[in-house]
GROMACS .gro file of C-alpha atoms in nm:
model
  404
    1ALA     CA    1   6.513   1.500  -7.006
    2ALA     CA    2   6.130   1.517  -7.037
    3SER     CA    3   6.200   1.895  -6.991
    4ASP     CA    4   6.360   1.931  -7.279
    5VAL     CA    5   6.106   1.811  -7.483
    6TYR     CA    6   5.833   1.982  -7.324
    7LYS     CA    7   6.073   2.269  -7.372
    8ARG     CA    8   6.044   2.176  -7.810
    9GLN     CA    9   5.677   2.188  -7.775
   10PHE     CA   10   5.566   2.607  -7.747
   11GLN     CA   11   5.639   2.782  -8.004
   12ASN     CA   12   5.498   3.137  -8.009
   13TYR     CA   13   5.349   3.276  -8.359
   14ALA     CA   14   5.457   3.653  -8.405
   15LEU     CA   15   5.784   3.591  -8.630
   16TRP     CA   16   6.077   3.764  -8.615
   17PRO     CA   17   6.064   4.066  -8.760
   18ASN     CA   18   6.479   4.124  -8.881
   19MET     CA   19   6.483   3.750  -8.938
   20THR     CA   20   6.433   3.574  -9.297
   21VAL     CA   21   6.200   3.333  -9.308
   22TYR     CA   22   6.477   3.040  -9.309
   23GLN     CA   23   6.636   3.226  -9.013
   24ASN     CA   24   6.307   3.213  -8.799
   25ILE     CA   25   6.236   2.849  -8.903
   26SER     CA   26   6.659   2.782  -8.825
   27PHE     CA   27   6.693   2.981  -8.510
   28GLY     CA   28   6.544   2.743  -8.218
   29LEU     CA   29   6.712   2.438  -8.457
   30ALA     CA   30   7.054   2.622  -8.358
   31ASN     CA   31   6.964   2.661  -7.971
   32ILE     CA   32   6.911   2.243  -7.946
   33LYS     CA   33   7.165   2.066  -7.785
   34GLU     CA   34   7.073   1.681  -7.677
   35GLU     CA   35   7.220   1.342  -7.660
   36MET     CA   36   7.185   1.244  -8.042
   37PRO     CA   37   7.320   0.983  -8.325
   38LEU     CA   38   7.626   1.137  -8.486
   39TYR     CA   39   7.650   1.083  -8.874
   40ASN     CA   40   7.908   1.144  -9.125
   41PHE     CA   41   7.722   1.410  -9.367
   42GLU     CA   42   8.023   1.416  -9.623
   43ILE     CA   43   8.013   1.015  -9.717
   44LYS     CA   44   7.618   1.021  -9.732
   45ASN     CA   45   7.597   1.324  -9.972
   46ALA     CA   46   7.802   1.190 -10.140
   47ALA     CA   47   7.587   0.830 -10.216
   48ARG     CA   48   7.300   1.031 -10.271
   49LEU     CA   49   7.467   1.262 -10.540
   50ALA     CA   50   7.593   0.974 -10.704
   51GLU     CA   51   7.207   0.824 -10.672
   52ILE     CA   52   7.124   1.073 -10.828
   53LEU     CA   53   7.375   1.128 -11.099
   54SER     CA   54   7.285   0.810 -11.203
   55ARG     CA   55   7.013   0.983 -11.364
   56PRO     CA   56   7.121   1.249 -11.554
   57GLU     CA   57   6.767   1.332 -11.723
   58ASP     CA   58   6.591   1.379 -11.359
   59VAL     CA   59   6.783   1.682 -11.310
   60THR     CA   60   6.753   1.776 -11.658
   61LYS     CA   61   6.419   1.776 -11.627
   62VAL     CA   62   6.441   1.978 -11.279
   63LEU     CA   63   6.655   2.231 -11.423
   64GLU     CA   64   6.471   2.279 -11.791
   65GLU     CA   65   6.178   2.431 -11.558
   66CYS     CA   66   6.353   2.670 -11.424
   67ARG     CA   67   6.427   2.886 -11.718
   68ASP     CA   68   6.308   3.241 -11.753
   69LYS     CA   69   6.119   3.377 -12.078
   70LYS     CA   70   6.416   3.427 -12.256
   71GLY     CA   71   6.556   3.052 -12.163
   72LYS     CA   72   6.859   3.175 -11.915
   73LEU     CA   73   6.836   2.895 -11.634
   74ASP     CA   74   6.747   3.103 -11.334
   75GLU     CA   75   6.976   2.984 -11.035
   76LYS     CA   76   6.856   3.029 -10.729
   77LYS     CA   77   6.519   2.895 -10.770
   78ALA     CA   78   6.693   2.630 -10.974
   79ILE     CA   79   6.837   2.560 -10.630
   80ILE     CA   80   6.487   2.539 -10.508
   81LYS     CA   81   6.366   2.266 -10.750
   82LEU     CA   82   6.682   2.060 -10.678
   83ILE     CA   83   6.630   2.098 -10.283
   84ASP     CA   84   6.258   1.998 -10.304
   85ALA     CA   85   6.257   1.774 -10.621
   86PHE     CA   86   6.567   1.541 -10.472
   87THR     CA   87   6.531   1.609 -10.063
   88ILE     CA   88   6.884   1.711 -10.035
   89SER     CA   89   6.996   2.020  -9.848
   90GLN     CA   90   7.103   2.320 -10.047
   91TYR     CA   91   7.493   2.257  -9.982
   92THR     CA   92   7.448   1.927 -10.165
   93ALA     CA   93   7.220   2.095 -10.382
   94LYS     CA   94   7.463   2.339 -10.520
   95LYS     CA   95   7.684   2.070 -10.565
   96LEU     CA   96   7.499   1.878 -10.768
   97PHE     CA   97   7.373   2.229 -10.944
   98ALA     CA   98   7.802   2.283 -11.034
   99TYR     CA   99   7.819   1.974 -11.252
  100ARG     CA  100   7.587   2.195 -11.538
  101LEU     CA  101   7.356   1.902 -11.658
  102GLU     CA  102   7.120   2.123 -11.846
  103LYS     CA  103   7.166   1.841 -12.059
  104PRO     CA  104   7.209   1.509 -11.955
  105ARG     CA  105   7.573   1.342 -12.016
  106ASP     CA  106   7.695   0.988 -11.948
  107MET     CA  107   7.859   1.098 -11.622
  108SER     CA  108   7.970   0.775 -11.514
  109GLY     CA  109   8.324   0.923 -11.444
  110GLU     CA  110   8.166   1.193 -11.192
  111ILE     CA  111   7.988   0.906 -11.004
  112ALA     CA  112   8.282   0.666 -10.952
  113PRO     CA  113   8.522   0.839 -10.709
  114LEU     CA  114   8.160   0.910 -10.515
  115LYS     CA  115   8.099   0.594 -10.484
  116ALA     CA  116   8.454   0.498 -10.458
  117LYS     CA  117   8.460   0.735 -10.141
  118VAL     CA  118   8.163   0.567  -9.954
  119GLU     CA  119   8.259   0.215 -10.069
  120ALA     CA  120   8.604   0.301  -9.823
  121ALA     CA  121   8.416   0.400  -9.573
  122MET     CA  122   8.233   0.130  -9.557
  123ALA     CA  123   8.434  -0.163  -9.587
  124ALA     CA  124   8.672   0.062  -9.338
  125LYS     CA  125   8.373   0.028  -9.142
  126LEU     CA  126   8.367   0.372  -9.065
  127VAL     CA  127   7.986   0.405  -9.080
  128THR     CA  128   7.694   0.195  -9.042
  129LYS     CA  129   7.469   0.129  -9.387
  130ASP     CA  130   7.233   0.461  -9.250
  131PHE     CA  131   7.627   0.663  -9.217
  132GLN     CA  132   7.571   0.712  -8.866
  133VAL     CA  133   7.971   0.728  -8.723
  134ILE     CA  134   8.134   0.380  -8.602
  135ARG     CA  135   8.405   0.416  -8.347
  136GLU     CA  136   8.579   0.080  -8.196
  137GLY     CA  137   8.273  -0.160  -8.357
  138LYS     CA  138   7.995   0.075  -8.270
  139PRO     CA  139   7.783   0.351  -8.364
  140VAL     CA  140   7.836   0.674  -8.185
  141THR     CA  141   7.630   0.918  -8.011
  142SER     CA  142   7.684   1.231  -7.800
  143VAL     CA  143   7.560   1.600  -7.685
  144ARG     CA  144   7.548   1.794  -7.947
  145LYS     CA  145   7.410   2.073  -8.176
  146LEU     CA  146   7.306   1.981  -8.533
  147THR     CA  147   7.487   2.007  -8.814
  148LYS     CA  148   7.439   2.334  -9.042
  149GLU     CA  149   7.346   2.051  -9.309
  150GLU     CA  150   7.077   1.845  -9.029
  151ILE     CA  151   6.937   2.229  -8.958
  152ASP     CA  152   6.926   2.304  -9.336
  153LEU     CA  153   6.746   1.969  -9.388
  154SER     CA  154   6.468   2.041  -9.106
  155VAL     CA  155   6.402   2.378  -9.227
  156ARG     CA  156   6.344   2.227  -9.605
  157ARG     CA  157   6.157   1.948  -9.500
  158VAL     CA  158   5.850   2.209  -9.290
  159ALA     CA  159   5.907   2.412  -9.597
  160ARG     CA  160   5.813   2.133  -9.889
  161ILE     CA  161   5.567   2.023  -9.565
  162VAL     CA  162   5.351   2.399  -9.542
  163LYS     CA  163   5.437   2.469  -9.915
  164ILE     CA  164   5.751   2.839  -9.785
  165SER     CA  165   6.042   2.705 -10.052
  166MET     CA  166   6.032   3.018 -10.257
  167PHE     CA  167   6.001   3.258  -9.952
  168MET     CA  168   6.322   3.156  -9.723
  169ASP     CA  169   6.522   3.446  -9.862
  170ARG     CA  170   6.178   3.658  -9.754
  171TYR     CA  171   6.135   3.938  -9.481
  172PRO     CA  172   5.813   3.861  -9.211
  173ALA     CA  173   5.657   4.225  -9.371
  174GLU     CA  174   5.709   4.059  -9.722
  175LEU     CA  175   5.434   3.821  -9.709
  176SER     CA  176   5.094   3.842  -9.621
  177GLY     CA  177   4.875   3.732  -9.325
  178GLY     CA  178   4.843   3.338  -9.494
  179GLN     CA  179   5.192   3.249  -9.543
  180GLN     CA  180   5.310   3.475  -9.254
  181GLN     CA  181   5.112   3.179  -9.076
  182ARG     CA  182   5.263   2.898  -9.262
  183VAL     CA  183   5.610   3.015  -9.177
  184ALA     CA  184   5.499   3.001  -8.842
  185ILE     CA  185   5.368   2.694  -8.850
  186ALA     CA  186   5.682   2.550  -8.994
  187ARG     CA  187   5.887   2.713  -8.696
  188THR     CA  188   5.737   2.450  -8.451
  189LEU     CA  189   5.718   2.178  -8.712
  190ALA     CA  190   6.061   2.245  -8.716
  191PRO     CA  191   6.214   2.027  -8.414
  192GLU     CA  192   5.954   1.724  -8.481
  193PRO     CA  193   5.762   1.797  -8.177
  194LEU     CA  194   5.615   1.497  -8.034
  195VAL     CA  195   5.284   1.721  -7.909
  196LEU     CA  196   5.195   2.073  -8.123
  197PHE     CA  197   5.035   2.320  -7.936
  198MET     CA  198   4.782   2.576  -8.114
  199ASP     CA  199   4.556   2.812  -7.933
  200GLU     CA  200   4.344   3.010  -8.226
  201PRO     CA  201   4.618   2.960  -8.487
  202LEU     CA  202   4.346   3.080  -8.813
  203SER     CA  203   4.217   3.407  -8.610
  204ASN     CA  204   4.389   3.664  -8.770
  205LEU     CA  205   4.289   3.522  -9.147
  206ASP     CA  206   4.018   3.574  -9.376
  207ALA     CA  207   3.731   3.358  -9.402
  208LYS     CA  208   3.934   3.238  -9.787
  209GLN     CA  209   4.274   3.171  -9.592
  210ARG     CA  210   4.092   3.034  -9.282
  211VAL     CA  211   3.909   2.758  -9.570
  212THR     CA  212   4.226   2.721  -9.707
  213MET     CA  213   4.453   2.688  -9.355
  214ARG     CA  214   4.229   2.462  -9.240
  215SER     CA  215   4.282   2.167  -9.479
  216GLU     CA  216   4.651   2.219  -9.504
  217ILE     CA  217   4.665   2.195  -9.134
  218THR     CA  218   4.451   1.920  -9.111
  219GLN     CA  219   4.715   1.784  -9.353
  220ILE     CA  220   5.015   1.883  -9.168
  221HIS     CA  221   4.850   1.701  -8.920
  222ARG     CA  222   4.805   1.349  -9.136
  223GLU     CA  223   5.222   1.378  -9.239
  224THR     CA  224   5.353   1.480  -8.963
  225GLY     CA  225   5.101   1.219  -8.728
  226ALA     CA  226   5.200   1.450  -8.410
  227THR     CA  227   4.960   1.504  -8.195
  228THR     CA  228   4.767   1.828  -8.225
  229ILE     CA  229   4.616   1.991  -7.971
  230TYR     CA  230   4.409   2.274  -8.117
  231VAL     CA  231   4.196   2.568  -7.949
  232THR     CA  232   3.945   2.788  -8.181
  233HIS     CA  233   3.581   2.913  -8.055
  234ASP     CA  234   3.539   2.765  -8.423
  235GLN     CA  235   3.291   2.507  -8.448
  236THR     CA  236   3.379   2.446  -8.820
  237GLU     CA  237   3.708   2.405  -8.787
  238ALA     CA  238   3.634   2.167  -8.420
  239MET     CA  239   3.420   1.965  -8.685
  240THR     CA  240   3.612   2.008  -8.982
  241MET     CA  241   4.008   1.896  -8.846
  242ALA     CA  242   3.982   1.707  -8.528
  243ASP     CA  243   3.969   1.356  -8.453
  244ARG     CA  244   3.802   1.440  -8.116
  245ILE     CA  245   3.638   1.737  -7.930
  246VAL     CA  246   3.640   1.846  -7.589
  247VAL     CA  247   3.375   2.094  -7.575
  248MET     CA  248   3.430   2.376  -7.250
  249LYS     CA  249   3.216   2.637  -7.130
  250GLU     CA  250   3.382   2.832  -6.820
  251GLY     CA  251   3.648   2.605  -6.788
  252ARG     CA  252   3.405   2.352  -6.730
  253ILE     CA  253   3.429   2.012  -6.991
  254GLN     CA  254   3.051   1.916  -7.128
  255GLN     CA  255   3.104   1.656  -7.411
  256VAL     CA  256   3.454   1.512  -7.493
  257GLY     CA  257   3.395   1.248  -7.875
  258THR     CA  258   3.417   1.265  -8.232
  259PRO     CA  259   3.251   1.533  -8.436
  260HIS     CA  260   2.986   1.219  -8.515
  261GLU     CA  261   2.928   1.181  -8.136
  262LEU     CA  262   2.865   1.573  -8.063
  263TYR     CA  263   2.654   1.646  -8.338
  264PHE     CA  264   2.449   1.361  -8.303
  265HIS     CA  265   2.453   1.297  -7.971
  266PRO     CA  266   2.452   1.604  -7.802
  267ALA     CA  267   2.515   1.550  -7.411
  268ASN     CA  268   2.348   1.902  -7.317
  269VAL     CA  269   2.162   2.136  -7.459
  270PHE     CA  270   2.493   2.399  -7.463
  271VAL     CA  271   2.637   2.155  -7.645
  272ALA     CA  272   2.347   2.041  -7.904
  273GLY     CA  273   2.362   2.469  -7.939
  274PHE     CA  274   2.719   2.524  -8.001
  275ILE     CA  275   2.750   2.266  -8.277
  276GLY     CA  276   2.585   2.325  -8.581
  277GLU     CA  277   2.496   2.636  -8.819
  278PRO     CA  278   2.268   2.707  -8.821
  279PRO     CA  279   2.212   2.583  -8.449
  280MET     CA  280   1.964   2.313  -8.307
  281ASN     CA  281   1.633   2.510  -8.285
  282PHE     CA  282   1.476   2.419  -7.920
  283VAL     CA  283   1.130   2.351  -7.827
  284ARG     CA  284   1.074   2.470  -7.395
  285GLY     CA  285   0.816   2.391  -7.222
  286THR     CA  286   0.659   2.233  -6.918
  287VAL     CA  287   0.516   1.862  -7.060
  288SER     CA  288   0.134   1.882  -7.018
  289GLY     CA  289  -0.100   1.542  -7.195
  290GLY     CA  290   0.245   1.372  -7.236
  291SER     CA  291   0.331   1.718  -7.479
  292LEU     CA  292   0.521   2.004  -7.540
  293PHE     CA  293   0.356   2.288  -7.783
  294PHE     CA  294   0.545   2.422  -8.076
  295GLY     CA  295   0.332   2.763  -8.130
  296GLN     CA  296  -0.009   2.588  -8.197
  297ASN     CA  297   0.120   2.234  -8.316
  298ARG     CA  298   0.112   1.961  -8.010
  299LEU     CA  299   0.386   1.773  -8.006
  300ASN     CA  300   0.317   1.451  -7.866
  301LEU     CA  301   0.634   1.278  -7.669
  302ALA     CA  302   0.533   0.925  -7.680
  303PRO     CA  303   0.719   0.823  -7.970
  304VAL     CA  304   1.033   0.957  -7.840
  305LEU     CA  305   1.083   0.899  -7.475
  306GLY     CA  306   0.834   0.562  -7.438
  307SER     CA  307   0.730   0.466  -7.111
  308LYS     CA  308   0.919   0.716  -6.974
  309THR     CA  309   0.704   0.988  -7.089
  310ALA     CA  310   0.483   0.988  -6.732
  311ALA     CA  311   0.743   1.014  -6.545
  312TYR     CA  312   0.785   1.381  -6.746
  313GLU     CA  313   0.430   1.474  -6.669
  314GLY     CA  314   0.396   1.826  -6.550
  315LYS     CA  315   0.806   1.878  -6.565
  316PRO     CA  316   0.973   2.093  -6.809
  317LEU     CA  317   1.135   1.966  -7.104
  318VAL     CA  318   1.335   2.088  -7.407
  319PHE     CA  319   1.272   1.913  -7.720
  320GLY     CA  320   1.561   1.989  -8.011
  321PHE     CA  321   1.594   1.951  -8.381
  322ARG     CA  322   1.864   2.050  -8.635
  323PRO     CA  323   1.761   2.281  -8.945
  324GLU     CA  324   1.877   2.060  -9.175
  325SER     CA  325   1.675   1.772  -9.002
  326VAL     CA  326   1.327   1.861  -9.152
  327GLN     CA  327   1.105   1.725  -9.454
  328LEU     CA  328   0.949   1.982  -9.652
  329GLY     CA  329   0.532   1.839  -9.660
  330GLU     CA  330   0.408   1.523  -9.450
  331GLN     CA  331   0.639   1.224  -9.402
  332GLU     CA  332   0.623   0.912  -9.210
  333ASN     CA  333   0.771   0.887  -8.879
  334ALA     CA  334   0.772   1.245  -8.812
  335TYR     CA  335   0.601   1.484  -8.621
  336LEU     CA  336   0.371   1.742  -8.869
  337LEU     CA  337   0.424   2.100  -8.803
  338SER     CA  338   0.297   2.346  -8.973
  339CYS     CA  339   0.435   2.741  -8.942
  340THR     CA  340   0.399   3.129  -9.094
  341VAL     CA  341   0.675   3.221  -9.306
  342GLU     CA  342   0.866   3.500  -9.198
  343LEU     CA  343   1.192   3.531  -9.376
  344THR     CA  344   1.407   3.301  -9.613
  345GLU     CA  345   1.797   3.376  -9.662
  346MET     CA  346   1.938   3.204  -9.993
  347LEU     CA  347   2.270   3.072  -9.955
  348GLY     CA  348   2.303   2.877 -10.239
  349ASP     CA  349   2.354   2.570 -10.154
  350ASN     CA  350   2.074   2.583  -9.901
  351THR     CA  351   1.803   2.837  -9.790
  352ASN     CA  352   1.731   2.934  -9.452
  353VAL     CA  353   1.371   2.969  -9.348
  354TYR     CA  354   1.278   3.142  -9.019
  355ILE     CA  355   0.896   3.054  -8.917
  356ARG     CA  356   0.695   3.149  -8.667
  357SER     CA  357   0.412   3.026  -8.507
  358ASP     CA  358   0.244   3.143  -8.248
  359SER     CA  359   0.506   3.299  -8.014
  360SER     CA  360   0.733   3.040  -8.125
  361GLN     CA  361   1.047   3.060  -8.350
  362ALA     CA  362   1.304   2.836  -8.516
  363ILE     CA  363   1.476   2.772  -8.860
  364LEU     CA  364   1.465   2.513  -9.138
  365LYS     CA  365   1.756   2.472  -9.372
  366VAL     CA  366   1.586   2.338  -9.711
  367ASP     CA  367   1.636   2.274 -10.078
  368PRO     CA  368   1.689   2.583 -10.216
  369HIS     CA  369   1.479   2.448 -10.533
  370HIS     CA  370   1.196   2.470 -10.288
  371THR     CA  371   1.196   2.782 -10.135
  372PRO     CA  372   0.914   2.882  -9.985
  373GLU     CA  373   0.697   3.238 -10.057
  374MET     CA  374   0.707   3.483  -9.732
  375ASP     CA  375   0.492   3.498  -9.548
  376SER     CA  376   0.287   3.176  -9.725
  377GLN     CA  377   0.177   2.887  -9.507
  378LEU     CA  378   0.452   2.603  -9.478
  379LEU     CA  379   0.374   2.232  -9.368
  380PHE     CA  380   0.700   2.041  -9.260
  381SER     CA  381   0.782   1.692  -9.115
  382ILE     CA  382   1.040   1.626  -8.825
  383PRO     CA  383   1.156   1.266  -8.854
  384TYR     CA  384   1.090   1.088  -8.475
  385GLU     CA  385   1.484   0.984  -8.516
  386GLN     CA  386   1.630   1.324  -8.541
  387VAL     CA  387   1.476   1.483  -8.230
  388SER     CA  388   1.694   1.546  -7.972
  389LEU     CA  389   1.530   1.544  -7.583
  390PHE     CA  390   1.653   1.738  -7.270
  391ASP     CA  391   1.555   1.759  -6.930
  392GLY     CA  392   1.455   2.103  -6.839
  393GLU     CA  393   1.635   2.118  -6.502
  394THR     CA  394   1.931   1.976  -6.557
  395GLU     CA  395   1.926   2.068  -6.984
  396CYS     CA  396   2.109   1.714  -6.986
  397ALA     CA  397   2.056   1.494  -7.249
  398ILE     CA  398   1.719   1.248  -7.194
  399PRO     CA  399   1.782   0.929  -7.400
  400ALA     CA  400   1.494   0.824  -7.646
  401GLU     CA  401   1.375   0.545  -7.589
  402PRO     CA  402   1.129   0.498  -7.859
  403ILE     CA  403   0.764   0.254  -7.863
  404GLN     CA  404   0.828  -0.052  -8.025
   0.00000   0.00000   0.00000
């Protein structure tokens, strides 16, 4: 049984070109055969129709949204709208449409036989409250395939989640890259897997589509509650979508943690350089007199290394600081550095400033309203608390121990 569960969790992102969107999503569902409750959908749908018809004005409102410019009711669009508005299958939606509720009217005559059918089944104890079939006083389960009704409900459920309800009759070639990706995700979600495996699902999309799909996949994760293992080389995807991130290098795990932990407390130089855009700046050197040097700027390590400073004398060390952690001008409890501006990149929300001091180089992110002139001299501060230190030999992080 466990192997059957896992078989339902692996899906290829490629779509079958000769199948419609509906067929692509439903194909895998039709092959599921396992023990599951047996439901009486005739009674269940009668109860649902009676419930919907008790408020005919709601149906009329939905139908009014399906008229073309000439005022003619678009039946195909109406069926789709009814499916999504009332969370029903296409078969029930077609029955609902057949009542022709373009204008609300008293439906008591139609509701009465539906309710009578449900009440009779309940009185005879043929079904449970959730319409599971009862035999010999017990709810029935059986090894079976999904019915057309169940398959359709599953297809419509995932179509709503990924917003592709209007594309059910289209073929993959008629869809954009982003729409195809939604269909692939819907097909994966349809069997309600416990675990989702996604291997760079956004790699073939353009930048705008990636941003859109990133938020949609995150929302899908929240709605389904399925554990999702998501493989990506894009650190932006990892940081914005993950609850926990596993950073790997050459097949080895470098760090496991939340996005906050990886950003503010990287375990080593690789993680520190991988997370962040632009990446963390690194000043490499051998500790001399308790200091490292960024060009002509002396970086006294005592404010961040504390009592451990002497232990690193004469040893290689890496001094790291993020481009966005700096402040222009002189600040308290911070390193003050002087440099030359080599290049600026105006990005709108910030400016990337490329600086140099002798042979040492770094990138700063500053407020675009304070963009310095090229070739000008610039003073900036690095708060002590924003510095990350790494052992120069192992490249592992050194815990900070500030002087009190």
